[in-house]
Coordinates of C-alpha atoms in Angstrom, one line a residue:
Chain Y
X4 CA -6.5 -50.2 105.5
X5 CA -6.1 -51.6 108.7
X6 CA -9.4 -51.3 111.6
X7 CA -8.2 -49.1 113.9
X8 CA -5.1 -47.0 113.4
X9 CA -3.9 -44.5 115.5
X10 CA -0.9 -42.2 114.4
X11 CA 1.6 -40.0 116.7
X12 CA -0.8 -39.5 119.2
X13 CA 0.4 -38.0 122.4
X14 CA -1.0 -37.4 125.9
X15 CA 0.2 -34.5 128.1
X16 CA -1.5 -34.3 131.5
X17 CA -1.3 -31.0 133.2
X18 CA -0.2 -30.9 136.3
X19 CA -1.3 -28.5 139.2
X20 CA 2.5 -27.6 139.9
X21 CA 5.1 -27.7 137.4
X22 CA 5.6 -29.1 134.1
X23 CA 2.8 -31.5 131.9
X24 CA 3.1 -34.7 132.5
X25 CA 3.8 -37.1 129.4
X26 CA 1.5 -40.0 129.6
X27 CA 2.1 -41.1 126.5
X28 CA 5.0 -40.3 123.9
X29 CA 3.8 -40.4 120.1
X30 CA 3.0 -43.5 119.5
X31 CA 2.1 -45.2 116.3
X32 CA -0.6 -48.2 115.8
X33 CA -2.4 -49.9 113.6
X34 CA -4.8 -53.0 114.4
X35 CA -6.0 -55.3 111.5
X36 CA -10.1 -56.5 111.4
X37 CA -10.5 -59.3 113.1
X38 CA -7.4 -59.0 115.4
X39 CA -7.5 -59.7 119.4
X40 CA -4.5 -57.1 120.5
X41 CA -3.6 -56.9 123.9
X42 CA -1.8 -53.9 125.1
X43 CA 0.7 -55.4 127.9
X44 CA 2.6 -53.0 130.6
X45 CA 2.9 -52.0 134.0
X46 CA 1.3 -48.9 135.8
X47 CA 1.7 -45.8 134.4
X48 CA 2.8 -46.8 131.1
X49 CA -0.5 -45.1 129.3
X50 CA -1.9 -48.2 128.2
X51 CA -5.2 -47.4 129.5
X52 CA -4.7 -43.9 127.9
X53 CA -4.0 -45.1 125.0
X54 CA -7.0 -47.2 124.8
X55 CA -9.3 -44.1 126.2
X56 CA -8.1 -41.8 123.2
X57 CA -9.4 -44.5 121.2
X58 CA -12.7 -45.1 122.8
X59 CA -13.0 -41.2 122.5
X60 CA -12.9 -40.5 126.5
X61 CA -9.2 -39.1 126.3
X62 CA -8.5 -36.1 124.0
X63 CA -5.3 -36.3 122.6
X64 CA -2.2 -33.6 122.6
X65 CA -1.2 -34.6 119.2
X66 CA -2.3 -36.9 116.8
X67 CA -5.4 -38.6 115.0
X68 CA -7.2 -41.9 115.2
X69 CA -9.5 -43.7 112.6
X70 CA -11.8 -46.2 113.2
X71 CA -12.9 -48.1 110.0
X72 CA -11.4 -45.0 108.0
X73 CA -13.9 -42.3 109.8
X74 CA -11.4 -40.1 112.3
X75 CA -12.6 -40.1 115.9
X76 CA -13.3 -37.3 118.0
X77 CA -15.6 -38.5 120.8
X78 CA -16.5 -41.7 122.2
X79 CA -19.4 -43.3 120.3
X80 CA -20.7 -46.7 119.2
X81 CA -19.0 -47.8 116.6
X82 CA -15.8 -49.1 120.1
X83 CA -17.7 -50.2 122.4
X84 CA -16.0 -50.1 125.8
X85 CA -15.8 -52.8 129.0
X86 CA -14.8 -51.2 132.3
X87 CA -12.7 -52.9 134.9
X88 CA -15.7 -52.3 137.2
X89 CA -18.0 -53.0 135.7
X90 CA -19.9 -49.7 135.4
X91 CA -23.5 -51.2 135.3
X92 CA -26.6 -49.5 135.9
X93 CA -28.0 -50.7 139.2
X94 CA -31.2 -49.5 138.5
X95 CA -31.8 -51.6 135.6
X96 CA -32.2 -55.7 135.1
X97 CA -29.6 -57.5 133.0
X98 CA -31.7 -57.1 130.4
X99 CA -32.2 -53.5 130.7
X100 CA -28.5 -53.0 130.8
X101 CA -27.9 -54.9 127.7
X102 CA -30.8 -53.1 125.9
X103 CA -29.6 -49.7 127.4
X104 CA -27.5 -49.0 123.7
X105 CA -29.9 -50.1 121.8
X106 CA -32.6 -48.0 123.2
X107 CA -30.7 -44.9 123.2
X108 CA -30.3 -45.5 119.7
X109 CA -33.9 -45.9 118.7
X110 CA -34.0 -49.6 117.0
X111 CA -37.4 -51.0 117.2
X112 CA -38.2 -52.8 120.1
X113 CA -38.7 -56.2 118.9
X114 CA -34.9 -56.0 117.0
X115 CA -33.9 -54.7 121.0
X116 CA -35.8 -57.3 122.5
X117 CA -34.1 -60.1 119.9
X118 CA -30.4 -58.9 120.0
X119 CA -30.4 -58.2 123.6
X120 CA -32.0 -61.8 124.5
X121 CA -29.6 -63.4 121.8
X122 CA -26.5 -61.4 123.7
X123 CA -27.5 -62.3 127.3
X124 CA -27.5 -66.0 125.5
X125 CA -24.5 -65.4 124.4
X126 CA -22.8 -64.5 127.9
X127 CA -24.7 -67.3 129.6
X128 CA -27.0 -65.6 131.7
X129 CA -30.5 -66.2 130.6
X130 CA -31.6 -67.2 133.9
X131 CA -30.6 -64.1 135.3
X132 CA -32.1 -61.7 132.5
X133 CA -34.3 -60.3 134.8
X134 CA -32.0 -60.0 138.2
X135 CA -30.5 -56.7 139.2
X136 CA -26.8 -56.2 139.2
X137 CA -26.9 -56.1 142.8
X138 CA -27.6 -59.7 143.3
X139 CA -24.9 -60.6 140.1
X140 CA -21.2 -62.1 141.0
X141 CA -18.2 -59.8 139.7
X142 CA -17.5 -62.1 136.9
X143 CA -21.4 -62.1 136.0
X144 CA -22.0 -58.6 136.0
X145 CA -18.6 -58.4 133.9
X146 CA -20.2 -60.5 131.4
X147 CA -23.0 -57.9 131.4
X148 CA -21.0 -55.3 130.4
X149 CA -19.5 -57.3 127.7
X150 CA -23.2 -57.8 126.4
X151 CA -24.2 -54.7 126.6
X152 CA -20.6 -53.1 124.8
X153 CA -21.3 -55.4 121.8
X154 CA -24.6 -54.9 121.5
X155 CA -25.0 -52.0 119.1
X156 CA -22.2 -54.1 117.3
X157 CA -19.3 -52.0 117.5
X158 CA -16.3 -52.0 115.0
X159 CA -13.6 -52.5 117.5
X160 CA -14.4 -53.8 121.3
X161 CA -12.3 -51.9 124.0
X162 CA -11.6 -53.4 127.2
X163 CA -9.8 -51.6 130.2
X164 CA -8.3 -54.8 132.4
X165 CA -12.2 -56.1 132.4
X166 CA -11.0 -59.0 134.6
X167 CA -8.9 -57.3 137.1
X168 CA -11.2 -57.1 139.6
X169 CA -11.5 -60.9 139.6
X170 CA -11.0 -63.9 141.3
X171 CA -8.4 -66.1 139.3
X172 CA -10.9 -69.1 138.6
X173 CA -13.4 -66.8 137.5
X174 CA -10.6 -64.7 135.4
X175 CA -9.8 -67.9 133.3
X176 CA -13.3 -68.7 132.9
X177 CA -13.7 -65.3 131.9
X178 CA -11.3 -65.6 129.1
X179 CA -12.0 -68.6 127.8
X180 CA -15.9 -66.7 127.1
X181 CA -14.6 -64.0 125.6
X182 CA -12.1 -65.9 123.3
X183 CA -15.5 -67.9 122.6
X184 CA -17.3 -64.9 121.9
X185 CA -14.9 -63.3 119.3
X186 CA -14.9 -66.6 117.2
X187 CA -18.3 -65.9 117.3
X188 CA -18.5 -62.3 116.6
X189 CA -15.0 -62.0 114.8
X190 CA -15.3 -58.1 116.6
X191 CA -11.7 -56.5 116.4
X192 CA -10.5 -56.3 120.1
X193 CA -8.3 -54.0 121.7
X194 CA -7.4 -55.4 125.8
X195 CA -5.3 -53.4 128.0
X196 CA -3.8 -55.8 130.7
X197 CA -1.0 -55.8 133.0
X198 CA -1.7 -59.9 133.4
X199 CA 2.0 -61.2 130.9
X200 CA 0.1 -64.5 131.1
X201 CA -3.3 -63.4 130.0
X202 CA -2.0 -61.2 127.4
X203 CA -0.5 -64.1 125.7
X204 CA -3.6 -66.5 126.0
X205 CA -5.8 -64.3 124.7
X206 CA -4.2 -62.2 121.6
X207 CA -3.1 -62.5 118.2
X208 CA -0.8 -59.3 119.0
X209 CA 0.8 -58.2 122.5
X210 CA 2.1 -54.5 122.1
X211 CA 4.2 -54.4 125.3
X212 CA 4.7 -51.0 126.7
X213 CA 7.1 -49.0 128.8
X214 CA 7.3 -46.5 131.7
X215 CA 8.7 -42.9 131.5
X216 CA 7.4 -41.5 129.3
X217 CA 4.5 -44.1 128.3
X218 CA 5.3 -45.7 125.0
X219 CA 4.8 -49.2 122.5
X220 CA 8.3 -51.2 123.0
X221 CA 7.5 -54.1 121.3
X222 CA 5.4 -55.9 119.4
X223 CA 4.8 -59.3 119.6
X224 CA 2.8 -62.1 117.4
X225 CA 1.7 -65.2 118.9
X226 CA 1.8 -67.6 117.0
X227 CA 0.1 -70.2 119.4
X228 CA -2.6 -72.3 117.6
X229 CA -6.2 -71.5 118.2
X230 CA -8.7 -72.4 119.2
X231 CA -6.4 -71.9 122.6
X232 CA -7.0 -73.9 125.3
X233 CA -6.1 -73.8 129.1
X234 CA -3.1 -76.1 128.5
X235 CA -1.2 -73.9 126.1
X236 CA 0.0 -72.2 129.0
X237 CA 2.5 -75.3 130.0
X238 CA 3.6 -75.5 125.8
X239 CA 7.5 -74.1 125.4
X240 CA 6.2 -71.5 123.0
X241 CA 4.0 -70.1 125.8
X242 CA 7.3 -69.9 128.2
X243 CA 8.9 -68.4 125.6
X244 CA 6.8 -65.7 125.3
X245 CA 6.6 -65.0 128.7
X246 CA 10.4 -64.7 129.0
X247 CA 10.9 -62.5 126.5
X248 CA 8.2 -60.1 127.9
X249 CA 9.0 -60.4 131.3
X250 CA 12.6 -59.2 130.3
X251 CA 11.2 -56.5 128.4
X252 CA 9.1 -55.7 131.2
X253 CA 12.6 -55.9 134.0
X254 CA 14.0 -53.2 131.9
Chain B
X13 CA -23.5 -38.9 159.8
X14 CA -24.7 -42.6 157.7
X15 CA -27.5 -40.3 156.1
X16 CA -25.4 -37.2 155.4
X17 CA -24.1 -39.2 151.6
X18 CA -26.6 -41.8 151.8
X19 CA -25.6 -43.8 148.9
X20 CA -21.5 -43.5 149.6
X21 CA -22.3 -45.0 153.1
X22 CA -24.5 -47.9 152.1
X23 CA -23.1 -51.0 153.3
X24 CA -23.5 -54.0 150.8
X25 CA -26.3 -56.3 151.6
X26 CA -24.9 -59.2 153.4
X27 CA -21.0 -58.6 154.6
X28 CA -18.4 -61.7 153.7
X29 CA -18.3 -64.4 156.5
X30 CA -15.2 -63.0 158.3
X31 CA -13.0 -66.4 159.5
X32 CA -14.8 -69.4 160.4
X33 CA -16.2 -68.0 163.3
X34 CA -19.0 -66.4 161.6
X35 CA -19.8 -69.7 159.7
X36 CA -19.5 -72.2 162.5
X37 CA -22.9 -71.4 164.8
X38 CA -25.5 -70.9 162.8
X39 CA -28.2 -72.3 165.6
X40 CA -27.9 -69.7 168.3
X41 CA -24.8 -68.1 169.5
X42 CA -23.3 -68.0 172.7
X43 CA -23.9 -65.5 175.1
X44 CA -19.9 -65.2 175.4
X45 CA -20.0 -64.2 172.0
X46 CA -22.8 -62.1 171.7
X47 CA -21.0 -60.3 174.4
X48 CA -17.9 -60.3 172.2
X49 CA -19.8 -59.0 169.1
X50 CA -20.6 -55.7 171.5
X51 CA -17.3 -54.3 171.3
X52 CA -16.1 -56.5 168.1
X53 CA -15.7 -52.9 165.2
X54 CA -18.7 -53.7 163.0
X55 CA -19.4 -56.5 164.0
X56 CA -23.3 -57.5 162.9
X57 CA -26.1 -58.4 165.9
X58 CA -28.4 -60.7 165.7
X59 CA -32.1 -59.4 165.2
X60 CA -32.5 -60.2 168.8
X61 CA -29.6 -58.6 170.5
X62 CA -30.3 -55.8 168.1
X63 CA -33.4 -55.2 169.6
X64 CA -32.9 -56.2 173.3
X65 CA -30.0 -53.2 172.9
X66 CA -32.4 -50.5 171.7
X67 CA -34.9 -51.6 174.0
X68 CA -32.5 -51.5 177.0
X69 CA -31.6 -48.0 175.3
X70 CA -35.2 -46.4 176.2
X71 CA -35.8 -48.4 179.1
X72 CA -32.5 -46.8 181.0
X73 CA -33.6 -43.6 179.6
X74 CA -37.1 -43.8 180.9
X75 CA -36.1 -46.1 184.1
X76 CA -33.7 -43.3 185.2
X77 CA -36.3 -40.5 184.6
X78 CA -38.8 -42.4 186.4
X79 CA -36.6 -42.8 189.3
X80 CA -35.5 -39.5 189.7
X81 CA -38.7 -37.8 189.3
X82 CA -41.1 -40.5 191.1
X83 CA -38.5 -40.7 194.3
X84 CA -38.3 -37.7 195.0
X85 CA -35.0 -36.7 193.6
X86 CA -36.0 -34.1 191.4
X87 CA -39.0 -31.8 191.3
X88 CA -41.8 -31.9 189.1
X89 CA -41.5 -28.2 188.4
X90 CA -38.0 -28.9 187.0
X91 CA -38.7 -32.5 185.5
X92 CA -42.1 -34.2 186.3
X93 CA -42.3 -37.8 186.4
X94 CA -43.0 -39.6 182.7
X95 CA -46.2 -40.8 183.9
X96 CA -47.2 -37.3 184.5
X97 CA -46.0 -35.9 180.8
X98 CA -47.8 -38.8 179.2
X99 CA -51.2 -38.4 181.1
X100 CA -51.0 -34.6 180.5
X101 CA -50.3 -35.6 176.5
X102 CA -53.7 -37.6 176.5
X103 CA -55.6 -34.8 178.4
X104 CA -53.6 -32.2 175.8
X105 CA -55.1 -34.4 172.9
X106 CA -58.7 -35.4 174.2
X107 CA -59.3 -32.1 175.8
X108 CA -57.8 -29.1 174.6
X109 CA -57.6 -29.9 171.3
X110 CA -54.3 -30.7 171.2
X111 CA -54.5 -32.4 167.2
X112 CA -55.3 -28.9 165.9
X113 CA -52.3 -28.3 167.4
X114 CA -50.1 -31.1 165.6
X115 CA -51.8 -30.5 162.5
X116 CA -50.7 -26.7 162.4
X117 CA -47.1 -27.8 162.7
X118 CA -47.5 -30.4 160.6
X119 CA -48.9 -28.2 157.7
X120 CA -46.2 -25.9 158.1
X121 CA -43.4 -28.4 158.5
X122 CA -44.7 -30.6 154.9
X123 CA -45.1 -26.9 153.5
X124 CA -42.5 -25.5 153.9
X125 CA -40.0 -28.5 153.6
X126 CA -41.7 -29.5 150.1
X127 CA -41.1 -25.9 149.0
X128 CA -38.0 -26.3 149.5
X129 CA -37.4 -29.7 147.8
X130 CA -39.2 -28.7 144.7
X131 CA -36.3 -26.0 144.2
X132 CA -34.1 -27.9 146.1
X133 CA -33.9 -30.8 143.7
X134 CA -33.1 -29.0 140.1
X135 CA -31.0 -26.5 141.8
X136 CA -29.0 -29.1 143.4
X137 CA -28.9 -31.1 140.2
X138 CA -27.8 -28.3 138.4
X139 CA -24.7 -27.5 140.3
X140 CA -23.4 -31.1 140.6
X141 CA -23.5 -31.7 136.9
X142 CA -23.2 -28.4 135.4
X143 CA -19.8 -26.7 135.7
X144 CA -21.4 -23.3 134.9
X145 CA -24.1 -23.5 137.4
X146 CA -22.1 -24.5 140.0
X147 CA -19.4 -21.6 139.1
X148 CA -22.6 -19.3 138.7
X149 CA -24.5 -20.2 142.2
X150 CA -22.2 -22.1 144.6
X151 CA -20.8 -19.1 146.0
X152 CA -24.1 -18.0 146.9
X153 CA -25.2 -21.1 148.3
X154 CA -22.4 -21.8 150.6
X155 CA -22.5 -18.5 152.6
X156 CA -26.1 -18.9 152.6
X157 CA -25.8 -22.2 154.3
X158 CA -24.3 -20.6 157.8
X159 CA -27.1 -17.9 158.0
X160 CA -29.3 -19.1 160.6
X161 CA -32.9 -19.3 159.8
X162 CA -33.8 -17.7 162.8
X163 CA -32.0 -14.9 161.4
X164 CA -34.4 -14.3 158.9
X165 CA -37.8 -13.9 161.0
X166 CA -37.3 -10.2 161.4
X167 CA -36.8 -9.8 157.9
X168 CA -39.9 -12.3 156.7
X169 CA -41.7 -10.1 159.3
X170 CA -40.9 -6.9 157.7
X171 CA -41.9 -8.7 154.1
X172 CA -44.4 -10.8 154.3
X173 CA -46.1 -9.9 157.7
X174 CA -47.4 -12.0 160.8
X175 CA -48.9 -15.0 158.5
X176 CA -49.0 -18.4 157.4
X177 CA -46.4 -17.7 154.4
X178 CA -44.2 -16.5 157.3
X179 CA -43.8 -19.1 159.3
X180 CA -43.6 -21.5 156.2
X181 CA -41.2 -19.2 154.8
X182 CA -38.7 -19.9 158.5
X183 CA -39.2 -23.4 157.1
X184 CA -37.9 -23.4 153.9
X185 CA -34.7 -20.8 154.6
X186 CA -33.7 -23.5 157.0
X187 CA -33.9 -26.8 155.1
X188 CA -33.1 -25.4 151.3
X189 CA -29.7 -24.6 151.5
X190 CA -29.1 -27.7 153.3
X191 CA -30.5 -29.6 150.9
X192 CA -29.5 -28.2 147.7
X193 CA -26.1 -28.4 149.0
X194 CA -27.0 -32.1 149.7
X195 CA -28.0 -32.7 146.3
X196 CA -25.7 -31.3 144.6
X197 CA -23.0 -33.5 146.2
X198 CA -25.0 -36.5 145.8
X199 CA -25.1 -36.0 141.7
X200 CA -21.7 -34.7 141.6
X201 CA -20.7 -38.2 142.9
X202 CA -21.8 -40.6 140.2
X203 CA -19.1 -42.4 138.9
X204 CA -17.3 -40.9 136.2
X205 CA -17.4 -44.5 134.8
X206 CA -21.1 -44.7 134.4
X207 CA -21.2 -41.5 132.3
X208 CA -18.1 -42.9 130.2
X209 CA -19.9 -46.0 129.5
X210 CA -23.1 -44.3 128.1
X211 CA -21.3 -42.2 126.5
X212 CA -19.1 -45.1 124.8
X213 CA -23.3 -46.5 124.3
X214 CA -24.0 -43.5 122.1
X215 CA -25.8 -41.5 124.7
X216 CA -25.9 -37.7 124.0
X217 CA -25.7 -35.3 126.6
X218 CA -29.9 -35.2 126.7
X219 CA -29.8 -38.4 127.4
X220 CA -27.1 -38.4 129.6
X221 CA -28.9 -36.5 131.8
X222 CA -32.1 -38.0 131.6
X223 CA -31.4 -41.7 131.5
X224 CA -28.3 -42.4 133.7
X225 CA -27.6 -39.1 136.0
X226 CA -31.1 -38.5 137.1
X227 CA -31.8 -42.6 138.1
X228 CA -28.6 -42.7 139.3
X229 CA -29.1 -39.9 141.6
X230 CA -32.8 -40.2 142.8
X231 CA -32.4 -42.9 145.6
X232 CA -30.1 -40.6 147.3
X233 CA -31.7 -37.6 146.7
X234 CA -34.7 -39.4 148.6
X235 CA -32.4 -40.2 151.3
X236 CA -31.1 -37.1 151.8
X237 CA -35.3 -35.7 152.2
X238 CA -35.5 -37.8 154.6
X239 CA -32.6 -36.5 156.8
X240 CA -33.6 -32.9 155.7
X241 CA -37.0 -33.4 157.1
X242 CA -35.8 -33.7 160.3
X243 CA -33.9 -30.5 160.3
X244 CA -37.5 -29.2 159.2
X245 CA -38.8 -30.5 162.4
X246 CA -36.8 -29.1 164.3
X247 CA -37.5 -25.8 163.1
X248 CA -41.3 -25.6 164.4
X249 CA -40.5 -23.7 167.0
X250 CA -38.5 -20.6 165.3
X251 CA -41.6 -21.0 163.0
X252 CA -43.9 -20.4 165.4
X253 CA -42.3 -18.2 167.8
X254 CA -43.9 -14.6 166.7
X255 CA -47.7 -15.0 166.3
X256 CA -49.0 -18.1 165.8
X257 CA -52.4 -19.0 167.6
X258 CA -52.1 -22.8 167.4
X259 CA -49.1 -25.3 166.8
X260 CA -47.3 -27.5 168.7
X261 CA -44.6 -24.7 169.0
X262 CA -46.4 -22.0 170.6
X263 CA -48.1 -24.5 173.1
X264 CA -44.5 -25.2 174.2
X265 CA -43.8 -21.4 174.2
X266 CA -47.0 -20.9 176.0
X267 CA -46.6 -23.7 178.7
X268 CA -42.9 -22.2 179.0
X269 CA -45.0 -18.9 180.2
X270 CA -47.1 -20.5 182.1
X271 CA -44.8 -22.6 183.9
X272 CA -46.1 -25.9 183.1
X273 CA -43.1 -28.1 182.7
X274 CA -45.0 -31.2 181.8
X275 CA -46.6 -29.7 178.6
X276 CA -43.4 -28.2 177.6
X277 CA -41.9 -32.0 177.8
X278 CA -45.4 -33.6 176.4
X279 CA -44.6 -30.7 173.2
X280 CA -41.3 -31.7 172.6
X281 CA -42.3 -35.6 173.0
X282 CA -44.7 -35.4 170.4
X283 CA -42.4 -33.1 168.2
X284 CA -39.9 -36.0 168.8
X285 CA -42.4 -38.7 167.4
X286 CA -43.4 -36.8 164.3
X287 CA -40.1 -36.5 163.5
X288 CA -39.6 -40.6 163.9
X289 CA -42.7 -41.3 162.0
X290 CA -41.9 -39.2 159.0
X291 CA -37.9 -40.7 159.1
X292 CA -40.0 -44.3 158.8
X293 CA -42.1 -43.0 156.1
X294 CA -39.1 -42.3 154.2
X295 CA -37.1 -45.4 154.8
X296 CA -40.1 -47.2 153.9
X297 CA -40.5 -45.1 150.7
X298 CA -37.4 -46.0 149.6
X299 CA -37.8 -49.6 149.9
X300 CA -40.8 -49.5 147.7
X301 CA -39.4 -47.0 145.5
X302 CA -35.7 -48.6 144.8
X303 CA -36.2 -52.0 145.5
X304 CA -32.6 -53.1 143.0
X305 CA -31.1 -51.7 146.5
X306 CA -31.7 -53.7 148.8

């Protein structure tokens, strides 16, 4: 059975005049272990919606999701989530904020003390272990969330455009670490993006998704060898991609 | 207005060099630009011309007093000359006893205002983060926001008598609906984000509360004492109005009888620089206390 698979869920917003809003038509989905999936589209298609019914934040109109089997009700550990900003807690050090899960769940502090130093490794930023997030760049406190999300080792890794807020050099540094980090971790990976050329990069799947109401259109394999590297981008396969997607995309 | 939602307004620590101009002199700038920077929209000062402002600021002040009171153009039974309110101060203080006076005040004031905080703080917590309380109490807090404190010395009067609870009690009317209000703003404000992501962390809604809403509140919160305090402050004088034998309220009320301008202005004065010195306690507090701000 695949890792995550959601089945006819739908999201109706109500609206303070007139009728609900459909965010997102029943949609199907189902994401194998292992897999990096980017959900592609532009604003308002319910990608991020998607992804929140997932991570447990969203409550569905219709519909179930399962997680490793178990159906999900409320966000919890097993996805662990990356915000586009950020969302760190300023009053704690890197460290704390990658220990933050881990103390909430009550390991013993010497297995907190080990993963979270291992993690912070991980990300590159043992030098800054003990810095608040306050002095961190965008693309460092970004890789602080990503420790801290996989931390208590979550099933699945949701990640809401986690390099949006970025500059374009520190983007593709960005995801050339995380594509480094799931070879690592193998952590199934769901990544909502509106970036066509990121998507592509990065995922094993691109589910590209439509406007009005919010749905799945396509669904794409890459096929592009891995590990990827920054010149896949220029490869005719790349461009190929891209074409198609960007036509879905025009319509 | 910067303190009313201190942590909304807080500018980040060092703003992006804007154009090259910012970069290029880093020695000393010109006096054609410093000029500029005056009437440049936020544009920052340097520490100097920050200060040479302020001082300029108090020195007009002062300077124009001075003139007006010392030539003639004014007189001392309307507005004496500073030199005269200051000497009258140090008579007030090694004389008559004057620190009895400020310590009254002061005891009533940090009495009255921390009463107020202690209830202040969970009530204001309470309605930010719990729909039910805020449903439940709101209501009540809002209208009770536009009574006037003042209002309510007749009434503390009539329940509690001519005492020290009284005029303690004038206090706390006046600063705890401002600052519940205040507090429950500031927790209602932290970002829906932060909650998701503990949540996502496994956090319950125990530790929700305890372990990201409270810290992500308290700086704030201590912020928004700070500008509360000074609306305590100003309320020494309601306080002391009916009744009080000493206090730097009724010696204004009873120089104001007694026609002696310069102690009413040497009063007010000092009220004045309690209420700095308390503001700098604060800002200093909250340097030592939050120090991932700054």
């Amino acid at each position: 059975m695949s890792q995550v698979v959601a089945e006819n869920i739908s999201v109706k917003f109500t609206r303070h005049k007139g009728e609900p809003r459909t965010a997102l038509a029943e949609t199907d989905l189902a994401i194998e272990e292992g897999d990096f999936v980017c959900l592609l589209g532009p604003s308002g298609c319910g990608k991020s919606t998607l992804l929140n019914v997932i991570g447990g934040l969203t409550v569905a109109s219709t519909g179930t999701v399962t997680v490793g089997g178990q159906v999900i009700a409320n966000p919890g550990p097993d996805r662990g989530m990356v915000f586009q900003n950020y969302s760190l807690y300023p009053w704690l050090t890197v460290r704390g904020n990658v220990e933050f899960g881990l103390r909430l769940n009550n390991w013993p502090a010497q297995r907190v003390r080990t993963v979270a130093g291992e993690l912070i490794d991980l990300v590159g930023l043992t030098d800054y272990a003990d810095q608040y997030p306050k002095v961190l760049s965008g693309g460092m406190r970004q890789r602080v969330a990503i420790a801290r999300a996989l931390a208590l080792e979550p099933k699945v890794l949701l990640m809401d455009e986690p390099f949006g807020a970025l500059d374009a050099q520190t983007r593709s540094r960005m995801q050339e670490l995380l594509l480094d980090i799931w070879a690592r971790k193998r952590t199934t990976v769901l990544f909502v993006t509106h970036d066509i050329e990121e998507a592509i990069y990065l995922a094993d799947r691109v589910l590209v998704m439509s406007t009005g109401p919010g749905r799945i259109v396509e669904d794409f394999r890459i096929e592009l060898p891995r590990p990827r590297v920054a010149d896949v981008v220029a490869s005719r396969e790349f461009t190929e991609y891209r074409r198609q997607m960007l036509s879905l995309l025009r319509h | 207005m910067s303190g009313l939602v201190p942590h909304l307004s807080q500018s980040p620590a060092k703003a992006p060099a804007r154009g090259a101009l910012d970069g290029a002199d880093k020695q000393s700038p010109s006096w054609a630009r410093r000029l500029g920077d005056c009437f440049r929209p936020r544009a920052e000062l340097t520490t100097a011309s920050r200060w040479t402002l302020s001082l300029l600021g108090v020195g007009l002040f002062f300077g124009a007093w001075l003139i007006a009171t010392e030539g003639g153009l004014i007189q001392p039974f309307f507005l004496p000359s500073p030199i005269a309110v200051l000497s009258r101060l140090v008579a007030m203080i090694t004389q008559e006893g004057f620190l009895i006076d400020i310590w009254a005040s002061t005891f009533r004031v940090m009495s009255g205002f921390f009463l107020a905080a202690a209830l202040a703080i969970p009530v204001g917590v309470l309605v930010g983060n719990f729909a039910a309380f805020r449903a439940l109490i709101e209501p009540l807090l809002s209208t009770a926001r536009y009574l006037p404190a003042s209002a309510f010395v007749p009434l503390m009067i009539i329940w509690l008598g001519i005492n020290e609870e009284q005029k303690i009690s004038v206090i706390f009317i006046g600063t705890f609906f401002p600052l519940a209000l205040l507090i429950a703003d500031i927790s209602a404000s932290v970002s829906k984000d932060m909650l998701n992501s503990a949540y996502t962390l496994g956090a319950n809604s125990r530790q929700l509360f305890f372990r990201v809403l409270i810290p992500a509140c308290i700086p704030a919160i201590v912020d928004a004492l700070r500008v509360t305090i000074g609306i305590a402050w100003t309320y020494v004088i309601v306080a002391e109005l009916v009744g009080a034998d000493r206090g730097m309220g009724i010696a204004i009320l009873q120089a104001q009888r007694f026609l002696l301008t310069d102690q009413v202005i040497a009063g007010i004065v000092c009220v004045g620089i309690l209420g700095v010195l308390t503001d700098f306690a604060f800002r200093f507090a909250h340097r030592k206390l939050f120090p991932y701000m700054y």
